[in-house]
Short mmCIF file of C-alpha atoms and ligand atoms in Angstrom, two decimals:
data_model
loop_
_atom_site.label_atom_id
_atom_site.label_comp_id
_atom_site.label_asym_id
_atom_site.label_seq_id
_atom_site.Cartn_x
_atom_site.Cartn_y
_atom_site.Cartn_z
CA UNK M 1 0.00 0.00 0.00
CA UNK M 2 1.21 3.37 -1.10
CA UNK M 3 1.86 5.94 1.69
CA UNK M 4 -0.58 8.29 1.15
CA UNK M 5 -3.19 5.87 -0.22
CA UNK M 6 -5.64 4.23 2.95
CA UNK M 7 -7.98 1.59 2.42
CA UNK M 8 -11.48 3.40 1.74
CA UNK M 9 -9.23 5.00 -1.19
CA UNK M 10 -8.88 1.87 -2.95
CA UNK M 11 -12.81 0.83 -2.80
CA UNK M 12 -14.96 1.05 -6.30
CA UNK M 13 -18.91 2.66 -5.16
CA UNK M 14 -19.84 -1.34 -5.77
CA UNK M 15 -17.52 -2.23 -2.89
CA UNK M 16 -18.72 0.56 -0.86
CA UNK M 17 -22.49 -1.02 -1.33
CA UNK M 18 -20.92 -4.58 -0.12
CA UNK M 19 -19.72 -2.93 2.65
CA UNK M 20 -22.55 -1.36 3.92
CA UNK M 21 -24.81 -4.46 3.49
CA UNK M 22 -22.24 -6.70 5.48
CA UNK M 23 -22.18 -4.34 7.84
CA UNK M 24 -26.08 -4.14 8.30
CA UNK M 25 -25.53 -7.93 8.07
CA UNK M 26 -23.24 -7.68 10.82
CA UNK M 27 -24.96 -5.27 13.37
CA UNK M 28 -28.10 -7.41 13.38
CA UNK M 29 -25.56 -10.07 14.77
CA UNK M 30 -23.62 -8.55 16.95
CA UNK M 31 -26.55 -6.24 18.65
CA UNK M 32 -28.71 -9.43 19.88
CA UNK M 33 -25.79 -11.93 20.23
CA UNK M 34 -23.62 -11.58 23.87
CA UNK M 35 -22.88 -14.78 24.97
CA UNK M 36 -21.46 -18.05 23.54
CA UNK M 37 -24.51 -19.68 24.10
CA UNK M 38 -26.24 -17.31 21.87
CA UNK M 39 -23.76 -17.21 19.17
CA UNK M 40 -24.07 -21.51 18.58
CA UNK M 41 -27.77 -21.13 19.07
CA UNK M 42 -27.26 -18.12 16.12
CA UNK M 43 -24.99 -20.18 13.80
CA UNK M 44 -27.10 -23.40 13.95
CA UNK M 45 -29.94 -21.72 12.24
CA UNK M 46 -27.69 -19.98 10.27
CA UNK M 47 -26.18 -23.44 9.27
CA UNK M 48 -29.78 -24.82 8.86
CA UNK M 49 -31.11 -22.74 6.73
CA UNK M 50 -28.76 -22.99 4.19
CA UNK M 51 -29.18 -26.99 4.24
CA UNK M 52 -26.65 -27.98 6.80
CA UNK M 53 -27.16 -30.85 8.77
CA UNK M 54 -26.39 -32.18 12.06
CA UNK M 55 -22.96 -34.51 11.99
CA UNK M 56 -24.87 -37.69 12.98
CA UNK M 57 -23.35 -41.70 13.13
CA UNK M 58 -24.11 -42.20 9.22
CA UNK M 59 -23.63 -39.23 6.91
CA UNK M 60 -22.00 -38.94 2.82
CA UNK M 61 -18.88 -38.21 2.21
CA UNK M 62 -20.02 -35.04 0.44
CA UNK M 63 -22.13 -32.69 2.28
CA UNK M 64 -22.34 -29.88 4.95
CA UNK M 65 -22.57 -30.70 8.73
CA UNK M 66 -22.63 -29.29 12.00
CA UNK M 67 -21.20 -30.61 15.10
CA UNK M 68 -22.33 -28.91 18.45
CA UNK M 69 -20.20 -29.74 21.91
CA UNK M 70 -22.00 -28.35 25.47
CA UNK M 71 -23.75 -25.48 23.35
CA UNK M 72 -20.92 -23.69 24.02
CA UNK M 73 -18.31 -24.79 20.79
CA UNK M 74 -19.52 -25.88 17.36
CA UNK M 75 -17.73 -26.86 13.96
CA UNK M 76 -19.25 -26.49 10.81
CA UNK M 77 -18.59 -28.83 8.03
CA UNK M 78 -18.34 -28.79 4.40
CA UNK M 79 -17.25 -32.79 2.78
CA UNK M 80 -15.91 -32.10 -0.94
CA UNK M 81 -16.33 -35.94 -1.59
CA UNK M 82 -12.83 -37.52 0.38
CA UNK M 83 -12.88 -37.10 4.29
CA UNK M 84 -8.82 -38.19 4.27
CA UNK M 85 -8.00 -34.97 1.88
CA UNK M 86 -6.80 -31.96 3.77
CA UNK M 87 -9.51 -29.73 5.27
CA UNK M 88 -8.84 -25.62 4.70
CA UNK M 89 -9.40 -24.79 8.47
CA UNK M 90 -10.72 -21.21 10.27
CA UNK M 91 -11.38 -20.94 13.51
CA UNK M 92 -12.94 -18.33 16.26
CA UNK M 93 -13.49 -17.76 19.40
CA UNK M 94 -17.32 -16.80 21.03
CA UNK M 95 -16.30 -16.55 24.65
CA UNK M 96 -15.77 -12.70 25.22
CA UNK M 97 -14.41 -10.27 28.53
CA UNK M 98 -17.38 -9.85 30.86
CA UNK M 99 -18.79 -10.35 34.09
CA UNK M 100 -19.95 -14.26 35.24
CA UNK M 101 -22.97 -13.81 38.50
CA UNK M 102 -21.27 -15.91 41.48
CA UNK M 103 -22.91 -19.49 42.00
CA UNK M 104 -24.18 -18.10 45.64
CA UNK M 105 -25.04 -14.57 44.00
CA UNK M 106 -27.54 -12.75 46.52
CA UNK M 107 -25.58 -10.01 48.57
CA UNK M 108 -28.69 -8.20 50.71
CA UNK M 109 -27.73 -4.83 51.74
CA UNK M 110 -30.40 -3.34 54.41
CA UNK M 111 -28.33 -0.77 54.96
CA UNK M 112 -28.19 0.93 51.51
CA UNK M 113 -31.97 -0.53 50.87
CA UNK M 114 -30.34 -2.99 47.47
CA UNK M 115 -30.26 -6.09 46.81
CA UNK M 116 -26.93 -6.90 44.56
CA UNK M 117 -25.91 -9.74 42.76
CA UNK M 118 -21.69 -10.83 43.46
CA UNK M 119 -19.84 -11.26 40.27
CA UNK M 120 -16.65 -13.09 38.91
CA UNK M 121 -14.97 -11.14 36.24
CA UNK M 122 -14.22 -13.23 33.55
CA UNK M 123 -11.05 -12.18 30.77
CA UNK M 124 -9.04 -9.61 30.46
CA UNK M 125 -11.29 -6.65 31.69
CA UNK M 126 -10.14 -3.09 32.84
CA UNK M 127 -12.93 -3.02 36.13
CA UNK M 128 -13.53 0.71 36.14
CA UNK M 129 -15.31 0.61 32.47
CA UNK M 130 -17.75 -1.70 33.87
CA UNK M 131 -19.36 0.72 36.39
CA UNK M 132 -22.52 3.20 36.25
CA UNK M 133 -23.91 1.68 32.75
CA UNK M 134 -26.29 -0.34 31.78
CA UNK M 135 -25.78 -4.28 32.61
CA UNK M 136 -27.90 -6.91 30.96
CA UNK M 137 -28.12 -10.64 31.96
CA UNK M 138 -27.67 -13.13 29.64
CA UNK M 139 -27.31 -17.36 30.65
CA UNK M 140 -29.57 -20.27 31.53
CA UNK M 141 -30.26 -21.49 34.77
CA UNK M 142 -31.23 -25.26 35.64
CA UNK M 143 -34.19 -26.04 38.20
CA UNK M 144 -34.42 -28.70 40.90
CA UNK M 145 -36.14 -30.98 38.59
CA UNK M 146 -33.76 -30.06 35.48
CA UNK M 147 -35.66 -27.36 33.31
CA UNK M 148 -33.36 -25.43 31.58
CA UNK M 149 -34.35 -21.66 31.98
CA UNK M 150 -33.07 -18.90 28.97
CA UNK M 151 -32.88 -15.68 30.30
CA UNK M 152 -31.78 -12.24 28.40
CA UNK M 153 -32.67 -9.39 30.70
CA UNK M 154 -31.97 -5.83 29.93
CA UNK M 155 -32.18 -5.77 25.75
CA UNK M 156 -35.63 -4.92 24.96
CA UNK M 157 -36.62 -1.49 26.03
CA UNK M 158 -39.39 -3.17 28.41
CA UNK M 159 -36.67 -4.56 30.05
CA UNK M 160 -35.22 -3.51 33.52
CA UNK M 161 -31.17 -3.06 32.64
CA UNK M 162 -28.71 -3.18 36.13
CA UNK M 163 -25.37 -1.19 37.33
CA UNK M 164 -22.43 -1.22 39.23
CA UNK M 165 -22.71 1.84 41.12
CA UNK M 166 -19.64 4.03 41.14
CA UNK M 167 -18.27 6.41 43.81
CA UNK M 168 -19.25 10.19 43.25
CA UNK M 169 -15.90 12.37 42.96
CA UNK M 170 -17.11 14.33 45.55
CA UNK M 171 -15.98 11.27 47.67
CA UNK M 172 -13.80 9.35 45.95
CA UNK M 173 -10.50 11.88 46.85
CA UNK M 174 -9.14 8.92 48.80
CA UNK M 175 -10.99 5.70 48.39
CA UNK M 176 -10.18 5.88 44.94
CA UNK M 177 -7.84 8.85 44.15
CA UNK M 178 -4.78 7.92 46.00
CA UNK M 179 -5.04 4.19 43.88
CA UNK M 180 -3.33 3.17 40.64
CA UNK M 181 -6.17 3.39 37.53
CA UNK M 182 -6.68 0.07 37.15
CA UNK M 183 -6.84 -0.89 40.92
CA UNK M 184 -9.60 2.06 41.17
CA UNK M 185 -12.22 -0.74 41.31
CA UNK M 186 -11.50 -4.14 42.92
CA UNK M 187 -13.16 -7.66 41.80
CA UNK M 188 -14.88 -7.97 45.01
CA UNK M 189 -16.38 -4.99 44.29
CA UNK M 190 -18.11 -5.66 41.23
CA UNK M 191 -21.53 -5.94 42.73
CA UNK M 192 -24.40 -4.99 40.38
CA UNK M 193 -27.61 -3.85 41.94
CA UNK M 194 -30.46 -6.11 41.20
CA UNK M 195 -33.29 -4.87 43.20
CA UNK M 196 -34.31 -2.47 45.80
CA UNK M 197 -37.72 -3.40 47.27
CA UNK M 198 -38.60 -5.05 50.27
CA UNK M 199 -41.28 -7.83 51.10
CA UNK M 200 -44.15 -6.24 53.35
CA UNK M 201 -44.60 -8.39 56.22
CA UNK M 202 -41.51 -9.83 56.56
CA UNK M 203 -38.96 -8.52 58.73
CA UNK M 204 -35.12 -10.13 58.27
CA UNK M 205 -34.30 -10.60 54.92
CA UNK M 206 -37.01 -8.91 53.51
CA UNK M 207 -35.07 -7.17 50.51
CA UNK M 208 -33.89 -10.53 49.57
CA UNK M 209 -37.23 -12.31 50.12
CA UNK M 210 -39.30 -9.41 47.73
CA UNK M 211 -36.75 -10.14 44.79
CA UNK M 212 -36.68 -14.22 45.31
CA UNK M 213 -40.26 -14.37 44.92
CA UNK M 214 -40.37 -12.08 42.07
CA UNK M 215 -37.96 -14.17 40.67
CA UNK M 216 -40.04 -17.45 41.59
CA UNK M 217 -42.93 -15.86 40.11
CA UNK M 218 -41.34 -14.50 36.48
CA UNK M 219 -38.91 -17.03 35.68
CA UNK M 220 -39.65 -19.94 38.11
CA UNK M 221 -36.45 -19.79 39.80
CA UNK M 222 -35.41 -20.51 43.28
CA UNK M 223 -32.39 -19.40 45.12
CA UNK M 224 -30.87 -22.87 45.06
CA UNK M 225 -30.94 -22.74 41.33
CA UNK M 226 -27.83 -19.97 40.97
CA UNK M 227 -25.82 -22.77 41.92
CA UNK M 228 -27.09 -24.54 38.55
CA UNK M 229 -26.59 -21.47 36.37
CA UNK M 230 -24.64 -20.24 33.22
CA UNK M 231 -25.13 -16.37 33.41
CA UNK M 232 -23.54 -13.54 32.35
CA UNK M 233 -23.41 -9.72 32.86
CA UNK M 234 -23.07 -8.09 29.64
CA UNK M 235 -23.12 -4.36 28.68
CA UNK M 236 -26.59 -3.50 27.64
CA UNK M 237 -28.11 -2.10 24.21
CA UNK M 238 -27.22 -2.51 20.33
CA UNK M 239 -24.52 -2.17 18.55
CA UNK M 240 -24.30 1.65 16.90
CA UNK M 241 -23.03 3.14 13.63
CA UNK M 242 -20.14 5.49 15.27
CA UNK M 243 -18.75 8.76 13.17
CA UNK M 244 -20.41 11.11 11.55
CA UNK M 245 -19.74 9.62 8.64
CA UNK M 246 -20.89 6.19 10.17
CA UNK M 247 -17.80 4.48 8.84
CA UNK M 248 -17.27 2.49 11.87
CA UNK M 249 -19.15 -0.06 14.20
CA UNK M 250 -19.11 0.03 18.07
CA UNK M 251 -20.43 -2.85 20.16
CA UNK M 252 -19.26 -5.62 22.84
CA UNK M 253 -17.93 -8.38 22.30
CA UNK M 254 -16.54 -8.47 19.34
CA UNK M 255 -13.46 -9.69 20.19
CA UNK M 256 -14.44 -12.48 18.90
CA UNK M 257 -17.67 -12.71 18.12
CA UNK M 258 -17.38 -10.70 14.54
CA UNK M 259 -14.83 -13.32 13.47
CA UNK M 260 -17.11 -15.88 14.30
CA UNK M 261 -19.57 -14.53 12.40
CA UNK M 262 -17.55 -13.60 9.34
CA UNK M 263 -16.20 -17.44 9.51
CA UNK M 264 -19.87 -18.27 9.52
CA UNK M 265 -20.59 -16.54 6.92
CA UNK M 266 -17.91 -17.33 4.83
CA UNK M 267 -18.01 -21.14 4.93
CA UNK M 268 -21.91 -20.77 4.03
CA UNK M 269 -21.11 -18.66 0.65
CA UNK M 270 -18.26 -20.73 -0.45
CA UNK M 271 -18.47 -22.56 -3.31
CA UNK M 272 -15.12 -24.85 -3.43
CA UNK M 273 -15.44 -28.46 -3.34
CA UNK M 274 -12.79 -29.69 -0.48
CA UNK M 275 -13.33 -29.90 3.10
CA UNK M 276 -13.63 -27.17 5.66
CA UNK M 277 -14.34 -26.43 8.33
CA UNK M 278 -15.47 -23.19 10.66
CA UNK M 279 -14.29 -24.33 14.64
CA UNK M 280 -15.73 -22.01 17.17
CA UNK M 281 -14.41 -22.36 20.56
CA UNK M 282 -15.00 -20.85 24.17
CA UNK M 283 -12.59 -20.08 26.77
CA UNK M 284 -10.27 -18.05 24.65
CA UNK M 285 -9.89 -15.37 26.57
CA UNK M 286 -9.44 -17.53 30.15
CA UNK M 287 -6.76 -19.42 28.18
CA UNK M 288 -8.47 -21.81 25.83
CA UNK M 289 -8.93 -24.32 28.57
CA UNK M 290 -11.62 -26.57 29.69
CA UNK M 291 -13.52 -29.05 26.91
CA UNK M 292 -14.99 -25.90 24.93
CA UNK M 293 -11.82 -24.15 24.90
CA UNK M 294 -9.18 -25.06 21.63
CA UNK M 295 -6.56 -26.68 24.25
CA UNK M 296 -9.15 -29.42 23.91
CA UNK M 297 -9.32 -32.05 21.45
CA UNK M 298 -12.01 -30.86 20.24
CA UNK M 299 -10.94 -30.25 16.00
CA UNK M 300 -9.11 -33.96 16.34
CA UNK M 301 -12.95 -35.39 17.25
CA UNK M 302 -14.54 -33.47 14.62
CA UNK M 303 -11.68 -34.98 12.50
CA UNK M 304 -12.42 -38.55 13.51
CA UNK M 305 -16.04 -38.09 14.03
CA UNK M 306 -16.20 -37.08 10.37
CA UNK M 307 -13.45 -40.27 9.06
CA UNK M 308 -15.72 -42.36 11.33
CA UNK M 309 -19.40 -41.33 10.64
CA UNK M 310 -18.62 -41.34 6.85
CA UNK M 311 -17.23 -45.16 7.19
CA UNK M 312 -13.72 -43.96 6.23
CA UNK M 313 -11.03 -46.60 6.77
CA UNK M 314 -8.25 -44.92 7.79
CA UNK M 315 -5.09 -45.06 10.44
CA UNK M 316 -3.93 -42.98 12.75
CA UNK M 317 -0.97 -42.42 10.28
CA UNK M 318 -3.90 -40.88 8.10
CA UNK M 319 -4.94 -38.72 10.88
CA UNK M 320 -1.73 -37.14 11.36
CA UNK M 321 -1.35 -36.75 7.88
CA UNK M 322 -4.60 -34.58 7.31
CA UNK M 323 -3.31 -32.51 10.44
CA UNK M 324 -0.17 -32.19 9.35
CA UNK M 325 -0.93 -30.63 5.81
CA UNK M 326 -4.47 -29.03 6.62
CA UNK M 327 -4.17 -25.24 6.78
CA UNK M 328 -5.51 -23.20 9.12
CA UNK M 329 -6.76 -19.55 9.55
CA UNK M 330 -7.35 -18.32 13.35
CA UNK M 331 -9.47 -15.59 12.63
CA UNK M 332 -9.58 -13.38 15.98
CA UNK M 333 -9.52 -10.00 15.89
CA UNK M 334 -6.26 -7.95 16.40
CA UNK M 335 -5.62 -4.33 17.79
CA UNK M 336 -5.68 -1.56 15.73
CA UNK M 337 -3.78 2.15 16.16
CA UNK M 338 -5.26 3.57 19.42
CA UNK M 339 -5.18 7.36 18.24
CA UNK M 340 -4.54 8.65 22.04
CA UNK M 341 -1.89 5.84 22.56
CA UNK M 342 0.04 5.73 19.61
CA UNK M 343 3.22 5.18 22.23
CA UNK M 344 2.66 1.47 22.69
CA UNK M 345 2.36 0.49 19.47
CA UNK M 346 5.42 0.21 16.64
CA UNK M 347 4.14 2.58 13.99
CA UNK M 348 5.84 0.33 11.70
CA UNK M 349 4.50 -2.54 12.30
CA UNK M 350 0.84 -1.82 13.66
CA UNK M 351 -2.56 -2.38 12.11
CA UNK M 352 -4.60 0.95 11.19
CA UNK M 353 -8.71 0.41 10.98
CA UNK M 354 -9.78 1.00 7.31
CA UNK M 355 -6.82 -0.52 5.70
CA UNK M 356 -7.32 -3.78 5.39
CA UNK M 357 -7.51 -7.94 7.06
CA UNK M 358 -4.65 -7.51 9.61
CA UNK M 359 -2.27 -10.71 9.01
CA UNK M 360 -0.66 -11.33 12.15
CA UNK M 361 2.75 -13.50 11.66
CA UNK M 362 2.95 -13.96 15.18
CA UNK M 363 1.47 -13.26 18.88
CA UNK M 364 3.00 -13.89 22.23
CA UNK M 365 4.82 -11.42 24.74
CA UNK M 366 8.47 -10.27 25.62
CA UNK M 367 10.41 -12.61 23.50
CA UNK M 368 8.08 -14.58 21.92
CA UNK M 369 7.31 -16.28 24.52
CA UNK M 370 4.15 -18.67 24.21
CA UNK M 371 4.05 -17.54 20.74
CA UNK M 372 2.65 -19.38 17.33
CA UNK M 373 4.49 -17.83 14.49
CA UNK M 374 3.56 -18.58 10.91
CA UNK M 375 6.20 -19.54 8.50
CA UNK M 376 7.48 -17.28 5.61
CA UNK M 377 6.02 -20.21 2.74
CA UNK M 378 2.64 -20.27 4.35
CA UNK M 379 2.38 -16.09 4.75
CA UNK M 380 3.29 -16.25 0.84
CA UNK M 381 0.44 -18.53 0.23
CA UNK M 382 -1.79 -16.69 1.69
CA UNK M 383 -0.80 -13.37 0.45
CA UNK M 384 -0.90 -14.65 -3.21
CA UNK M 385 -4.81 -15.51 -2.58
CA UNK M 386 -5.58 -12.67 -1.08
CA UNK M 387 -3.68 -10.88 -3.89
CA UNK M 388 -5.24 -12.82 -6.21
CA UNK M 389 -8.83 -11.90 -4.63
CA UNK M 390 -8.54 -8.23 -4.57
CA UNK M 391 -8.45 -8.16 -0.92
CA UNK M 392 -7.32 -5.22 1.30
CA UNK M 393 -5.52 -6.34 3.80
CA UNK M 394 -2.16 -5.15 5.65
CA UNK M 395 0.40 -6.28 8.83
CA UNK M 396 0.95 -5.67 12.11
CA UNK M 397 1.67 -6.60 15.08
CA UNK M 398 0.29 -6.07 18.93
CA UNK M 399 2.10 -3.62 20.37
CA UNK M 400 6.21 -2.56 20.83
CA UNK M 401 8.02 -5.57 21.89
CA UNK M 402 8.25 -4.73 26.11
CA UNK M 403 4.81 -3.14 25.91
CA UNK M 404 2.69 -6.35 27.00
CA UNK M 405 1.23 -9.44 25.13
CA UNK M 406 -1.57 -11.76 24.16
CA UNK M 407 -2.37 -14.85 22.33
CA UNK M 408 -4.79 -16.82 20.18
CA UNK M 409 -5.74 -20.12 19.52
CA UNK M 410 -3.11 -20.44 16.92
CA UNK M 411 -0.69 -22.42 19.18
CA UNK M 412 -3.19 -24.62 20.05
CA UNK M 413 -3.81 -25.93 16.10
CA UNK M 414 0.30 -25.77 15.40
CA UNK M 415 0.55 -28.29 18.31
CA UNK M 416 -1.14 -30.81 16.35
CA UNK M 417 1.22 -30.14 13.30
CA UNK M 418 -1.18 -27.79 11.30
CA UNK M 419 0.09 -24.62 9.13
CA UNK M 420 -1.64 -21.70 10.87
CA UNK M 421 -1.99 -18.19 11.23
CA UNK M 422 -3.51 -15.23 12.75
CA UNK M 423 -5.68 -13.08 10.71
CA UNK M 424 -8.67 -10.91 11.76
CA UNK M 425 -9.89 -7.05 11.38
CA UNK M 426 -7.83 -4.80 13.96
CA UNK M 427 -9.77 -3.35 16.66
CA UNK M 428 -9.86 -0.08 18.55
CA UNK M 429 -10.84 -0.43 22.66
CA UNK M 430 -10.17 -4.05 22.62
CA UNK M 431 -11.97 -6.02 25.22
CA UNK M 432 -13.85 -2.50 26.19
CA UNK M 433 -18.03 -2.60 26.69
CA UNK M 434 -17.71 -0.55 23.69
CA UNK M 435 -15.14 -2.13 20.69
CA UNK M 436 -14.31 0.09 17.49
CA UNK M 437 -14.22 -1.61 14.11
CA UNK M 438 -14.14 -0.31 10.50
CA UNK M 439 -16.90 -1.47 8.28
CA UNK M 440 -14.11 -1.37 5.57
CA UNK M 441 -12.03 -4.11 7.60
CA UNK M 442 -15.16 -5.93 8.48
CA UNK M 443 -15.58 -6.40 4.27
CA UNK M 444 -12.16 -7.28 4.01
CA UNK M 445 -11.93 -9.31 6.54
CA UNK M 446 -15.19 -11.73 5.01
CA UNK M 447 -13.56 -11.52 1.57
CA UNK M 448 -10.35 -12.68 3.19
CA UNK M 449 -11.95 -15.57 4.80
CA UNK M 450 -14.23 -16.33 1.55
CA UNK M 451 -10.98 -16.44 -0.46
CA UNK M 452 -9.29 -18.94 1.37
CA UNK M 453 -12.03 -21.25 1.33
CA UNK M 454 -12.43 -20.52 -2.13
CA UNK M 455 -9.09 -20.57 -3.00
MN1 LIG R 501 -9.75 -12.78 20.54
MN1 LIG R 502 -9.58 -11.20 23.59
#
C-alpha cells in the first residue's frame, strides 16, 4: 500500500455497497448476540437454513454438517467428496471479557436498601469501564427438577437493565484517588444492583425475600438454582453506527464474536469443493482451557467423528497426515492504532482500521514467549490468494516488543502439526463494553476468509 493511499481510497462505489450491506448484516448479529450460548444457538440456524445438517453416526462423504459440543463450541462442516483430503481450516473464538454472576449470588444490603448480585470477572477486563452503565443478563439457569431456563434481561426497552454503582468524585479523593487506575475498582467490588424493594410483612431478609419471589414468580427460579446457572453480565443495548460519517461499528464483544460470524458466513457462501471447516471455541480469553476451549481435542474429534461417521477406513498415520498438511486460519480480531496511545504500538509494524484484514505472523509477549508464528512459505500462500482476490488487507503486530502481550488459539492448532496463522480485522478499545471496528475491515476481513475457502 502506497503511503498516502488508505484503504477506503482503494474501494470502487460497488464495494462501498458490499460494505454497507455486510455491515447491516453484521450489526443485526452482533446487537442481539452476547454470549457463547447465543452465538451456537445463532450459527445453527444460520447453518440450517442454508441446508446444513447435524454430523450424525451415518452421513455422505459429500455434504455440509454441523457438530455442536456443550452449546458452548460448534464446527461447521463442508465434505468435498474424500474425508482423508486436507480440510482448509478457520477458527474463532465466542467466549468474550465480561462479568460471570457468582454461583451463591444474593448479597442483601439493608443498609443501603439494594439487593446486589456478586460477580466473577471473567477475561481480560479493565474493572472501572464496567461501572454506572447499563448491565444486561444473559445465561440459563437449571431447576431442581432439570428445566433449563433462557434468560436475556436488559435488551428490549421493556426490560429492567442493572449497574455497578460508582463512587461520586465528591468522595472518591481517597478511596479511589490515591489508587493506581486500574486498581480504582477491585473484583470484590463488582456488585451490580439487582433490586431495591422489600417484602411487606416480613422482617429479616425482607429485601432478599421481595426479589426471590419475584424471581419465583417470572422465571420460576429458586435461590438454590444460581448454583445450577450459566449467566452472564453483559453491557446493555445494540450495537451503533459510530462517526459522523458512520464508517465504523461500536459494540461488545466483538473480540471475537465478529470473526465468528464472518467465519460463519464465509463457509456458508463458499463454493469450493474440499473440506472445511469453521471451529468455534470458548474459553479463549481464560486461556483456551476446559472441553470448549481449543486446548481441547475438540478439531481432532470433529476430525475422527467425520473419518468415522462417513465409514472412512483410515489409520492414525492418516490422521496425522490430514493434520499435518491441513491449513488453518485463526481468525480473531487484532488491535488496531489507538489514536490517544500511539506510544505502545510500533508505527511500523501496527494495524490501522480501514486498511485492510490484519495478518498477524505472530502473537505472544516479551520474546516470543508462548508464541505461534507462521512460517514465511505459508504467509506467501496466503498473500498470493488474497492478492489474487482483490483483498485489502495489511500487517501488524500487537504492540512494541516490552509493551505487553496476548495470544490466540493459533498455538493450540500448530501443536497438532497444522500450518496456521492469525488473521482478523484490527480493533480499537479491545476487550472494552464498547469495541471500534471499520466497516471497511469488516468487508475485508469476510472476503479474506471467503478467499481462502475458495481458493
Ligand atoms: Mn480474541
Ligand atoms: Mn480477547
Amino acid at each position: 500500500m502506497s503511503k498516502d493511499q488508505v484503504g477506503w481510497d482503494k474501494l470502487n462505489d460497488g464495494e462501498i455497497l458490499e460494505v454497507e450491506k455486510i455491515s447491516r448484516e453484521y450489526m443485526r448479529f452482533i446487537s442481539t448476540v452476547k454470549t457463547e450460548r447465543e452465538a451456537v444457538k445463532f450459527f445453527k440456524e444460520m447453518a440450517e437454513s442454508k441446508g446444513f445438517k447435524e454430523l450424525t453416526n451415518n452421513i455422505s462423504k459429500k455434504g455440509n454438517y454441523y457438530l455442536i459440543k456443550n452449546w458452548k463450541a460448534m464446527a461447521l462442516i463442508k465434505l468435498g467428496g474424500n474425508p482423508l483430503e486436507p480440510y482448509k481450516i478457520l477458527a474463532a473464538h465466542m467466549d468474550s471479557p465480561r462479568l460471570d454472576v457468582k454461583p451463591n449470588p444474593i448479597d442483601e444490603d439493608p443498609d443501603s436498601r439494594t439487593v446486589l448480585f456478586k460477580t466473577h470477572y471473567y477475561g481480560g477486563i479493565k474493572k472501572y469501564q464496567w461501572v454506572s452503565r447499563p448491565l444486561a443478563i444473559h445465561g440459563v439457569v437449571m431447576t431442581k427438577d432439570g428445566k433449563k431456563i433462557e434468560i436475556a434481561v436488559g435488551e428490549n426497552e421493556e426490560d429492567p437493565v442493572f449497574s455497578i454503582p460508582d463512587l461520586l468524585p465528591h468522595l472518591a479523593r481517597k478511596v479511589q484517588g490515591e489508587k493506581k487506575l486500574l486498581e480504582g475498582f477491585e473484583g470484590e467490588k463488582l456488585e451490580l444492583v439487582v433490586s431495591h424493594r422489600p417484602e411487606k410483612d416480613e422482617k429479616e431478609g425482607r429485601f432478599k425475600k421481595y426479589l426471590l419471589n419475584l424471581l419465583k414468580e417470572k422465571y420460576g427460579i429458586e435461590e438454590e438454582d444460581f448454583y445450577t446457572a450459566d449467566l452472564e453480565v453483559v453491557p446493555a443495548g445494540k450495537a451503533r453506527e459510530v462517526g459522523f460519517d458512520k464508517s465504523m461499528i461500536g459494540a461488545y464483544g466483538q473480540d471475537d464474536k465478529i470473526c465468528a460470524f464472518l467465519t460463519v458466513k464465509a463457509i456458508l457462501d463458499s463454493n469450493m469443493e474440499g473440506n472445511q471447516i469453521v471451529i468455534l471455541f470458548d474459553k479463549e480469553e481464560i486461556g483456551s482451557d476446559g472441553n470448549v476451549g481449543a486446548q481441547s481435542n475438540l478439531i481432532e474429534y470433529t476430525i475422527v467423528k467425520i473419518l468415522e461417521s462417513t465409514g472412512t477406513q483410515y489409520t492414525y498415520g492418516n490422521l496425522l497426515e490430514i493434520m499435518h498438511n491441513s491449513k488453518v486460519i485463526s481468525a480473531d480480531v487484532g488491535a488496531a492504532l489507538n489514536p490517544l496511545f500511539k506510544e505502545v504500538h510500533d508505527l511500523k509494524n501496527v494495524g490501522r482500521s480501514g486498511d485492510g484484514v490484519l495478518i498477524m505472523k505472530y502473537t505472544g509477549s516479551g520474546g516470543k514467549y508462548s508464541a505461534s508464528e507462521a512460517q514465511a512459505e505459508y504467509l506467501s500462500e496466503i498473500k498470493r490468494i488474497l492478492d489474487t482476490n482483490h483483498v485489502l488487507y495489511q500487517y501488524g503486530l500487537l504492540g512494541k516488543v516490552d509493551e505487553g502481550g496476548g495470544g490466540t488459539v493459533a498455538k493450540y492448532f500448530a501443536q497438532y502439526g497444522f500450518q496456521v496463522v492469525d488473521m482478523g480485522p484490527g480493533l480499537i478499545s479491545m476487550h472494552s463494553p464498547f469495541e471500534l471496528v471499520s466497516k471497511l475491515d469488516v468487508y475485508s476481513s469476510y472476503k479474506a476468509y471467503l478467499s481462502f475457502l475458495n481458493f
